[in-house]
XYZ file of C-alpha atoms in Angstrom:
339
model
C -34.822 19.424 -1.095
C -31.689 21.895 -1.651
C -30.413 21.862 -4.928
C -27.679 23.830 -6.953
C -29.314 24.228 -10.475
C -27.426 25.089 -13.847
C -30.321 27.845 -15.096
C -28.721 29.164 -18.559
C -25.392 29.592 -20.363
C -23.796 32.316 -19.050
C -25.430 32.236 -15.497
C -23.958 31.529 -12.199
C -25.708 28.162 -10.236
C -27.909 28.902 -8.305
C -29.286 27.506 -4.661
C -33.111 26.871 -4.653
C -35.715 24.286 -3.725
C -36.455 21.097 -5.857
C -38.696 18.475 -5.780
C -37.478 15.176 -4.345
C -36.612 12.395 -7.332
C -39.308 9.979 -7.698
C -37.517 6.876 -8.508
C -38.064 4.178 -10.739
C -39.210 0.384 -9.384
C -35.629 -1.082 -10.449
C -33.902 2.110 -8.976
C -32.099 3.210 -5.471
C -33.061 6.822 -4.195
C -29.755 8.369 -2.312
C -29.272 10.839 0.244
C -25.954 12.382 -1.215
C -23.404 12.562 1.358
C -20.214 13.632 -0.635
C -20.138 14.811 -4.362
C -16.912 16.333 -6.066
C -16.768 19.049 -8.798
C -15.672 17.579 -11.932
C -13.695 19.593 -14.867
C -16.484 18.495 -17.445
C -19.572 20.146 -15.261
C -17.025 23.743 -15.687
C -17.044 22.573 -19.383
C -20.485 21.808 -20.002
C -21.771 24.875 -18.268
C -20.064 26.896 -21.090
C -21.673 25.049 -24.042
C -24.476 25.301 -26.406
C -25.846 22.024 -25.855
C -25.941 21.750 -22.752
C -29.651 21.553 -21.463
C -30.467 24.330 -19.174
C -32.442 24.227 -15.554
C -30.703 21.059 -14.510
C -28.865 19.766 -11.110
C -25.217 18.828 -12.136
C -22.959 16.095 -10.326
C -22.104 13.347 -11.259
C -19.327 12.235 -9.217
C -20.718 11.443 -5.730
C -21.969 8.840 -2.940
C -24.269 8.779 -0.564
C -26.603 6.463 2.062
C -29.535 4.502 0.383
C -33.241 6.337 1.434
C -35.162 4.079 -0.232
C -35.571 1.335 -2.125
C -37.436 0.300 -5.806
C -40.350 -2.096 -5.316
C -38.293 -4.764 -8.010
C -34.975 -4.278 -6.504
C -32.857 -6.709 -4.074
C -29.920 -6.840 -1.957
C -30.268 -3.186 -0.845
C -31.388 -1.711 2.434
C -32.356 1.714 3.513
C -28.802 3.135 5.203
C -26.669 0.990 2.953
C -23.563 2.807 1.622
C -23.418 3.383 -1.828
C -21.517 4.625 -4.691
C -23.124 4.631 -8.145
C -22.075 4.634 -11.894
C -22.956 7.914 -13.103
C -25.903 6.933 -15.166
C -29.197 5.485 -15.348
C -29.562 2.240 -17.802
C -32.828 0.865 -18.790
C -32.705 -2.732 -18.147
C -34.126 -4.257 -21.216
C -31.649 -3.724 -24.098
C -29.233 -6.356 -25.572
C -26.324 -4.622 -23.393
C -28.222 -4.452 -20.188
C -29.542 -7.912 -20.495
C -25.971 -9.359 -20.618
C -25.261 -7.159 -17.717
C -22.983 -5.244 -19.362
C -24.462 -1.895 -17.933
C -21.757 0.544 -19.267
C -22.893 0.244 -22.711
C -26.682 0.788 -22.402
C -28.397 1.445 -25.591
C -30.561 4.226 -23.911
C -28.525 5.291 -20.635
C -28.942 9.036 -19.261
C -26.074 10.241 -17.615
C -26.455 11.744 -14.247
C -25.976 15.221 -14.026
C -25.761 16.274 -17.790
C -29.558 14.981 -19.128
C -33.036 17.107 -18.898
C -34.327 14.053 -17.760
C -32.174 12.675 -14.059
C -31.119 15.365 -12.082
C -27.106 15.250 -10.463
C -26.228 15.261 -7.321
C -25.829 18.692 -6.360
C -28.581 17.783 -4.353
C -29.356 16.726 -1.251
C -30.720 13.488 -2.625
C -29.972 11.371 -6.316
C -31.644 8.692 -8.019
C -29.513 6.092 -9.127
C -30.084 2.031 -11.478
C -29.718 -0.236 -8.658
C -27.942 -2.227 -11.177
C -24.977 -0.200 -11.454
C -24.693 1.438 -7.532
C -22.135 -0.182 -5.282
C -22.065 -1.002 -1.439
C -19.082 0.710 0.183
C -16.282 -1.729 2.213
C -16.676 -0.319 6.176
C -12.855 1.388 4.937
C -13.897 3.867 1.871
C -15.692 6.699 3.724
C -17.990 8.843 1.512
C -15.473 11.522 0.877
C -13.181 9.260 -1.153
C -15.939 7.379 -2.185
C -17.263 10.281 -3.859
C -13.183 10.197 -5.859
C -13.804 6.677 -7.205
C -15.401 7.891 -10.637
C -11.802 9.539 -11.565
C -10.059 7.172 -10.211
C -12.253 4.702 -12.611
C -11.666 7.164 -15.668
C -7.683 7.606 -14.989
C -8.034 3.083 -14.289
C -9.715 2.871 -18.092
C -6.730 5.408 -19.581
C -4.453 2.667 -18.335
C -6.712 -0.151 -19.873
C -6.875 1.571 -23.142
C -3.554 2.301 -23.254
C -2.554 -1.258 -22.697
C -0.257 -0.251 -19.943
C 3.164 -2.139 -19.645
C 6.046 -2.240 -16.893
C 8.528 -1.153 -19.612
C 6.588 1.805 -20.852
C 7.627 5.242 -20.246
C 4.669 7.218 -19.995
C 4.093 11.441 -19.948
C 0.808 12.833 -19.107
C 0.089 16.466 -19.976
C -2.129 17.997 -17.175
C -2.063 17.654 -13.449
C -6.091 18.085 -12.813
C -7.419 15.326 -11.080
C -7.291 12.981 -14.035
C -3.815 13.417 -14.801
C -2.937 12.843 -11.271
C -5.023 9.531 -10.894
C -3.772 8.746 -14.371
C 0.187 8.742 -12.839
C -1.001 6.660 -9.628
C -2.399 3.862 -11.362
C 0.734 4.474 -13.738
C 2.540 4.009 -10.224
C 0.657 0.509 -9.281
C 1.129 -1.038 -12.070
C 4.866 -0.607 -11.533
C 6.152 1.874 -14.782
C 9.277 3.628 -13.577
C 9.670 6.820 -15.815
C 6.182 8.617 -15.186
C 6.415 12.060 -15.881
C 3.437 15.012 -15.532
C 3.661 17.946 -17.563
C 1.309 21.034 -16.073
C 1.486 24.759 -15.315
C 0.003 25.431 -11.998
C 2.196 24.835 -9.310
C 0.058 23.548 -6.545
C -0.732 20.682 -8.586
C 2.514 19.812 -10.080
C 3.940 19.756 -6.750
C 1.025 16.781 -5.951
C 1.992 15.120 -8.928
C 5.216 13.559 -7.327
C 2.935 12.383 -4.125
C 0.518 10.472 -6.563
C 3.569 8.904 -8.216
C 4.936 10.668 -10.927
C 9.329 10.759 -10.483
C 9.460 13.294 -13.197
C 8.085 16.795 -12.775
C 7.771 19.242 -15.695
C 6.912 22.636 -15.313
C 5.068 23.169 -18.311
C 5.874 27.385 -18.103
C 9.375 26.900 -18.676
C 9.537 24.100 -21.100
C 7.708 23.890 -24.595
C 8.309 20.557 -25.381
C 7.657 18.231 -22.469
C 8.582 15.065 -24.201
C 11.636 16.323 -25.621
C 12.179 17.914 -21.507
C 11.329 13.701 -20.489
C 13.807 12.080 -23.019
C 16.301 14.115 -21.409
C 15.787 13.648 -18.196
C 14.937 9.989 -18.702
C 16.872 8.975 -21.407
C 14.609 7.571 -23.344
C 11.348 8.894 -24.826
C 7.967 8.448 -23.796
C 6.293 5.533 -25.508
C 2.859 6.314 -23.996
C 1.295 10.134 -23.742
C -1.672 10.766 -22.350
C -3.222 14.156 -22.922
C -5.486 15.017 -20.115
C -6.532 18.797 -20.990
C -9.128 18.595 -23.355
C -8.535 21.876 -25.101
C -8.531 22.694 -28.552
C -5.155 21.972 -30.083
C -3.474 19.715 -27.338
C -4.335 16.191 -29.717
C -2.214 18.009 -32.331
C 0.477 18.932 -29.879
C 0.829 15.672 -28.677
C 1.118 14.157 -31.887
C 3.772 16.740 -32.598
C 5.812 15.412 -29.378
C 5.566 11.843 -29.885
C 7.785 9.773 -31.076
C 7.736 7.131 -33.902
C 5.075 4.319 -32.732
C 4.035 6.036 -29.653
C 0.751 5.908 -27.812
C -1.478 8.587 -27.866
C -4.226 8.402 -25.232
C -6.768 11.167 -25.401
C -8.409 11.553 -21.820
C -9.153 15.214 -21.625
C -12.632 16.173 -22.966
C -12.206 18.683 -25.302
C -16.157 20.224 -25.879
C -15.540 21.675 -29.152
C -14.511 20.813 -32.515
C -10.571 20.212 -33.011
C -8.768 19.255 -35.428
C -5.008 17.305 -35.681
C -2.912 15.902 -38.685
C -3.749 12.489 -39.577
C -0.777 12.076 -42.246
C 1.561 12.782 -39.281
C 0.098 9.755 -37.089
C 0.983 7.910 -40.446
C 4.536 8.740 -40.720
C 5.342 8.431 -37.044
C 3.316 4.935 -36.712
C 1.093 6.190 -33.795
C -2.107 5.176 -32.042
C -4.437 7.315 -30.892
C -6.588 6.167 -28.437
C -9.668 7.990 -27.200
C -10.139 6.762 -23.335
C -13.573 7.377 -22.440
C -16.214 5.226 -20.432
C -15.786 2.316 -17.314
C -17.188 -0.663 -16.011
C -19.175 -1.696 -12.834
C -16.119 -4.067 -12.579
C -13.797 -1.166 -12.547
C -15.598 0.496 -9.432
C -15.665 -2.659 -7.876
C -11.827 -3.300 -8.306
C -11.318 0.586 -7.263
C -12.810 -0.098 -4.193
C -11.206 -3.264 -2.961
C -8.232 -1.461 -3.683
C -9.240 1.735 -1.712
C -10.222 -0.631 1.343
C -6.516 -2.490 1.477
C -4.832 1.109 1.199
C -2.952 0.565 -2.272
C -5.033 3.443 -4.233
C -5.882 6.670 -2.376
C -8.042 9.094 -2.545
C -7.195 11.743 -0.100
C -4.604 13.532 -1.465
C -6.321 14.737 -4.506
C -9.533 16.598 -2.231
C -8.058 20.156 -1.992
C -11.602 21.995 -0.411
C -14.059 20.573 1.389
C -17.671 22.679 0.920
C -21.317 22.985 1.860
C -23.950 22.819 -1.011
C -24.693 26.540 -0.354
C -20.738 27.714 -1.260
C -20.982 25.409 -4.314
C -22.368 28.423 -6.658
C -19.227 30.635 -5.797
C -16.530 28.122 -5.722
C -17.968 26.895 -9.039
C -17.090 30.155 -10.356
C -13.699 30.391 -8.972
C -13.167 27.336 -10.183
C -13.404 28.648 -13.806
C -9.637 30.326 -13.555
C -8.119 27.482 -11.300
C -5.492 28.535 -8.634
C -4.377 25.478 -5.786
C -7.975 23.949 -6.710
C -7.589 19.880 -7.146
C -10.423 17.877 -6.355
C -13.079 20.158 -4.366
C -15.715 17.887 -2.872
C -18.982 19.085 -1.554
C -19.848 17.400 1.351
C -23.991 17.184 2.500
């Protein structure tokens, strides 16, 4: 099969031939139709750790090819959107079907051992893949795991109709961040960002207050005056070195600090402030076969979209080039690569 393989630090992908995945007897093999290009693969291609000679993408659905000997309910040409990991099945976690917090999960896309799905075809736990209603087509399908990481920012942050919430960063997890900010009816929601393009999409996924971070170096401060009031939650959707600090710096007393961006290196922030301003910080990371499920009801009736955040549309073979473009962002969003 085609495959775009991460070869070494440093290195562009690169197209080549790859075995197909052998799957496991309690797994799904899929024939990716749609995968998008998340901000973490960018990241982890530039780190130390990250293993090398490996398929990335981990965001992505796709039509069932075939089936595990010890799984039912699935059919070859069922439509399906996964979590993005495989769980073993047998630890305490698993066996109270609470798949998201697998003892010994690999995540898709970032482990030597499960290849991505910048592929033509991904192995997925049958366990944790969904079917998709006859209104999600495979393009937003492939949008549902941000829209489940922006959906557990607003879980974590214990989200209420009287909060006034800024997010800093308009990539696609800030912007699904402000649209479930949106359905769950908060009024003030204001995004903070630089580039243009996607400052301008902010107000479409439901932000009413738009800051251009260029001109302003204090977004809160920029909010309470707009608003007049300050933000009580702010949700810091970077994930570079110094923005946790910056945040904390903003806030105001007995704010909410909810870290969504995923910073890859070591950072470091003032505890003593958190203490004299009465903050929480909250570190929003992980979801729930529940929360894809809820996405997707949602996505069928027409109250969450999808759409708007898929800027480019690709083939597997321009995926090495627009991954390096991608690198110094210009009207970039959500680029999907479609199969």
């Amino acid at each position: 099969m085609k495959a775009v393989v991460f070869k070494e630090l440093g290195q562009p992908l690169v197209l080549e031939e790859r075995p197909e995945p052998e799957i496991r007897a309690d797994e799904l093999l899929v024939r990716v139709k749609a995968v998008g290009v998340c901000g973490s693969d960018l990241h982890a291609s530039e780190a130390s750790w990250t293993p090398t000679d490996i398929v990335m993408g981990h965001e992505f659905s796709g039509e069932v090819a075939a089936v595990g000997d010890q799984v039912t309910g699935w059919s070859v040409g069922d439509r399906a959107v996964p979590l993005a990991k495989l769980v073993c099945g047998e630890c305490p976690s698993c066996r109270r079907e609470n798949y998201s917090d697998c003892e010994n999960s690999d995540l898709i896309g970032f482990s030597s051992n499960v290849d991505g799905a910048y592929a033509e075809y991904a192995r997925v736990s049958a366990a944790t893949a969904l079917r998709l209603p006859d209104g999600v087509g495979y393009m937003d399908a492939a949008v549902v795991e941000p829209l489940a990481v922006g959906y557990s920012t607003v879980r974590k942050a214990e989200l209420k109709m009287s909060d006034s919430v800024l997010i800093i960063g308009a990539g696609p997890i800030g912007l699904c961040v402000a649209q479930w900010c949106k359905h769950f009816g908060v009024t003030d929601i204001a995004v903070s960002e630089l580039n243009a393009p996607r400052l301008s999409l902010a107000e479409e996924m439901g932000a009413n207050i738009l800051i251009d971070g260029n001109d302003v170096d204090d977004p809160a401060a920029e909010f309470e005056r707009i608003a007049g009031r300050a933000p009580s939650v702010i949700v810091e959707a970077v994930g570079v070195p110094g923005m946790i600090q910056r945040c904390i710096e903003m806030a105001s007393n007995n704010a909410r600090i909810v870290v969504v961006g995923v910073c890859f290196g070591y950072d470091r922030f003032q505890p003593m402030l958190c203490f004299e301003k009465r903050l929480q910080l909250i570190f929003a990371a992980g979801y729930r076969v529940e929360d894809f499920a809820e996405i997707l009801k949602l996505m069928d009736q027409g109250r969450i979209v999808a759409k708007p955040l898929i800027s480019h549309r690709i083939s597997l073979e321009e995926l090495p080039e627009m991954f390096e473009t991608m690198r110094k962002p210009t009207d970039q969003v959500k680029v999907i690569v479609e199969l």
